[in-house]
Short mmCIF file of C-alpha atoms in Angstrom, two decimals:
data_model
loop_
_atom_site.label_atom_id
_atom_site.label_comp_id
_atom_site.label_asym_id
_atom_site.label_seq_id
_atom_site.Cartn_x
_atom_site.Cartn_y
_atom_site.Cartn_z
CA UNK A 756 22.60 -21.74 33.50
CA UNK A 757 23.99 -24.37 31.15
CA UNK A 758 24.43 -23.61 27.47
CA UNK A 759 22.38 -25.52 24.94
CA UNK A 760 24.18 -28.02 22.75
CA UNK A 761 25.20 -26.59 19.37
CA UNK A 762 22.82 -28.78 17.34
CA UNK A 763 19.87 -27.77 19.53
CA UNK A 764 20.78 -24.09 19.20
CA UNK A 765 21.00 -24.42 15.41
CA UNK A 766 17.61 -26.13 15.39
CA UNK A 767 16.04 -23.28 17.38
CA UNK A 768 17.62 -20.63 15.15
CA UNK A 769 16.45 -22.46 12.01
CA UNK A 770 12.90 -22.61 13.35
CA UNK A 771 12.91 -18.89 14.20
CA UNK A 772 14.20 -18.02 10.73
CA UNK A 773 11.50 -20.21 9.14
CA UNK A 774 8.77 -18.50 11.20
CA UNK A 775 10.05 -15.04 10.24
CA UNK A 776 10.15 -16.02 6.55
CA UNK A 777 6.62 -17.38 6.81
CA UNK A 778 5.44 -14.12 8.43
CA UNK A 779 7.09 -12.05 5.70
CA UNK A 780 5.03 -13.83 3.03
CA UNK A 781 1.77 -13.83 5.01
CA UNK A 782 -0.99 -11.41 3.94
CA UNK A 783 -4.00 -10.60 6.08
CA UNK A 784 -6.96 -9.38 4.00
CA UNK A 785 -9.54 -7.16 5.67
CA UNK A 786 -12.38 -4.85 4.80
CA UNK A 787 -12.88 -1.41 6.30
CA UNK A 788 -15.58 -2.78 8.62
CA UNK A 789 -13.09 -5.40 9.95
CA UNK A 790 -10.56 -2.66 10.68
CA UNK A 791 -13.15 -0.59 12.52
CA UNK A 792 -13.50 -3.46 15.00
CA UNK A 793 -9.73 -3.66 15.46
CA UNK A 794 -7.32 -6.48 14.70
CA UNK A 795 -6.33 -9.34 16.94
CA UNK A 796 -2.75 -9.10 18.26
CA UNK A 797 -2.06 -12.41 16.49
CA UNK A 798 -2.43 -10.62 13.15
CA UNK A 799 0.58 -8.44 13.98
CA UNK A 800 2.61 -11.50 14.97
CA UNK A 801 1.70 -13.74 12.03
CA UNK A 802 1.43 -11.28 9.12
CA UNK A 803 3.80 -8.73 7.61
CA UNK A 804 1.25 -7.48 5.06
CA UNK A 805 -2.25 -6.07 5.46
CA UNK A 806 -4.46 -5.89 2.36
CA UNK A 807 -7.36 -3.49 2.81
CA UNK A 808 -10.08 -4.31 0.29
CA UNK A 809 -12.36 -1.69 -1.23
CA UNK A 810 -12.40 1.03 1.46
CA UNK A 811 -14.64 4.05 0.89
CA UNK A 812 -13.49 7.54 -0.01
CA UNK A 813 -13.98 8.83 3.54
CA UNK A 814 -11.55 6.24 4.84
CA UNK A 815 -8.96 7.16 2.20
CA UNK A 816 -9.26 10.88 2.94
CA UNK A 817 -8.97 10.33 6.69
CA UNK A 818 -6.01 7.99 6.18
CA UNK A 819 -4.27 10.66 4.12
CA UNK A 820 -4.95 13.15 6.93
CA UNK A 821 -3.72 10.62 9.55
CA UNK A 822 -7.03 11.05 11.36
CA UNK A 823 -6.93 8.41 14.12
CA UNK A 824 -10.44 9.41 15.27
CA UNK A 825 -11.79 7.12 12.55
CA UNK A 826 -11.61 3.58 14.08
CA UNK A 827 -10.61 1.83 10.84
CA UNK A 828 -7.94 4.45 10.11
CA UNK A 829 -6.62 4.12 13.68
CA UNK A 830 -6.25 0.36 13.16
CA UNK A 831 -4.45 0.86 9.82
CA UNK A 832 -2.06 3.39 11.37
CA UNK A 833 -1.50 1.06 14.32
CA UNK A 834 -0.60 -1.76 11.91
CA UNK A 835 1.86 0.52 10.12
CA UNK A 836 3.45 1.44 13.46
CA UNK A 837 4.15 -2.28 13.98
CA UNK A 838 5.94 -2.43 10.63
CA UNK A 839 3.12 -4.08 8.71
CA UNK A 840 3.05 -3.11 5.04
CA UNK A 841 -0.31 -1.77 3.84
CA UNK A 842 -1.72 -2.53 0.43
CA UNK A 843 -5.07 -1.02 -0.48
CA UNK A 844 -7.20 -2.11 -3.42
CA UNK A 845 -9.66 0.57 -4.55
CA UNK A 846 -12.46 0.79 -7.02
CA UNK A 847 -11.26 2.75 -10.05
CA UNK A 848 -14.15 5.22 -9.70
CA UNK A 849 -12.56 6.61 -6.51
CA UNK A 850 -9.26 7.53 -8.15
CA UNK A 851 -10.27 11.01 -9.30
CA UNK A 852 -11.17 12.01 -5.73
CA UNK A 853 -8.14 10.67 -3.85
CA UNK A 854 -5.87 13.06 -1.92
CA UNK A 855 -2.66 12.33 -3.81
CA UNK A 856 -0.35 14.52 -1.70
CA UNK A 857 -1.47 13.05 1.63
CA UNK A 858 -1.44 9.43 0.49
CA UNK A 859 1.96 9.73 -1.19
CA UNK A 860 3.54 10.50 2.20
CA UNK A 861 2.48 7.11 3.56
CA UNK A 862 4.38 3.85 3.15
CA UNK A 863 1.69 1.91 1.31
CA UNK A 864 0.92 0.48 -2.10
CA UNK A 865 -2.29 0.85 -4.07
CA UNK A 866 -4.05 -1.08 -6.79
CA UNK A 867 -7.41 -0.83 -8.47
CA UNK A 868 -10.15 -3.44 -8.12
CA UNK A 869 -8.68 -5.36 -11.07
CA UNK A 870 -5.21 -5.58 -9.54
CA UNK A 871 -3.59 -2.87 -11.66
CA UNK A 872 -0.92 -0.91 -9.74
CA UNK A 873 -1.62 2.73 -8.89
CA UNK A 874 1.36 5.05 -8.66
CA UNK A 875 1.07 8.39 -6.84
CA UNK A 876 2.94 11.48 -8.02
CA UNK A 877 2.30 14.61 -5.90
CA UNK A 878 4.74 16.84 -7.82
CA UNK A 879 3.57 19.95 -9.63
CA UNK A 880 5.70 19.09 -12.70
CA UNK A 881 6.13 15.45 -13.71
CA UNK A 882 9.08 14.78 -15.96
CA UNK A 883 10.82 11.89 -17.65
CA UNK A 884 12.80 10.89 -14.53
CA UNK A 885 9.56 10.61 -12.54
CA UNK A 886 7.96 8.09 -14.90
CA UNK A 887 10.77 6.13 -16.53
CA UNK A 888 11.11 3.66 -13.64
CA UNK A 889 7.37 3.02 -13.27
CA UNK A 890 6.02 -0.39 -14.09
CA UNK A 891 2.64 -0.95 -15.71
CA UNK A 892 -0.34 0.61 -14.00
CA UNK A 893 -2.12 3.90 -13.49
CA UNK A 894 -0.31 7.13 -12.62
CA UNK A 895 -2.34 9.35 -10.31
CA UNK A 896 -1.24 12.98 -10.59
CA UNK A 897 -1.79 15.84 -8.17
CA UNK A 898 -4.44 18.40 -9.15
CA UNK A 899 -3.15 21.11 -11.49
CA UNK A 900 0.10 19.23 -12.09
CA UNK A 901 1.87 19.41 -15.43
CA UNK A 902 3.06 16.40 -17.38
CA UNK A 903 6.03 17.13 -19.65
CA UNK A 904 5.77 15.96 -23.27
CA UNK A 905 8.61 13.46 -22.77
CA UNK A 906 6.95 11.99 -19.68
CA UNK A 907 3.68 11.78 -21.60
CA UNK A 908 5.45 9.94 -24.44
CA UNK A 909 6.90 7.38 -22.01
CA UNK A 910 3.48 6.75 -20.48
CA UNK A 911 1.88 6.44 -23.91
CA UNK A 912 4.56 3.99 -25.13
CA UNK A 913 3.96 1.83 -22.06
CA UNK A 914 0.17 2.05 -22.47
CA UNK A 915 -0.12 3.56 -19.00
CA UNK A 916 -3.14 5.61 -18.04
CA UNK A 917 -2.72 8.80 -16.05
CA UNK A 918 -5.41 10.51 -14.03
CA UNK A 919 -5.48 13.99 -12.60
CA UNK A 920 -7.92 14.17 -9.63
CA UNK A 921 -10.51 16.90 -9.28
#
């Protein structure tokens, strides 16, 4: 088999790099009902990010439990297994009921319905080092966790809200 000329090889490599860069920036937005029906294989090829919009609490709890019996959760876990980054936007009213420990083990990002970042902290004691690097948003603490006075001061200075679920 004859080798391709150098300029043709460079052209092919440049096109592949451009396609990969395009995929890295591509976001596929879906609702829970879309996930329950499954995703087309082309989504995995063309998108590196999956934005799940406004799922219900049952979905979030089953996702935290890695329960693949739920069709939408199975699709989300499948996407993660292909290296797709998950971002989930939630209604703020759900925050107090979220399973912080289970969700914090997953490679995903969260935001509320207004786009404000949600940070998960499953530790029983949250100190200065846990909050100093956080950007603006809402800190979701584990139930019965303690927030040290210094950590509380940092959050107050940055006008960050913290929520301890039920």
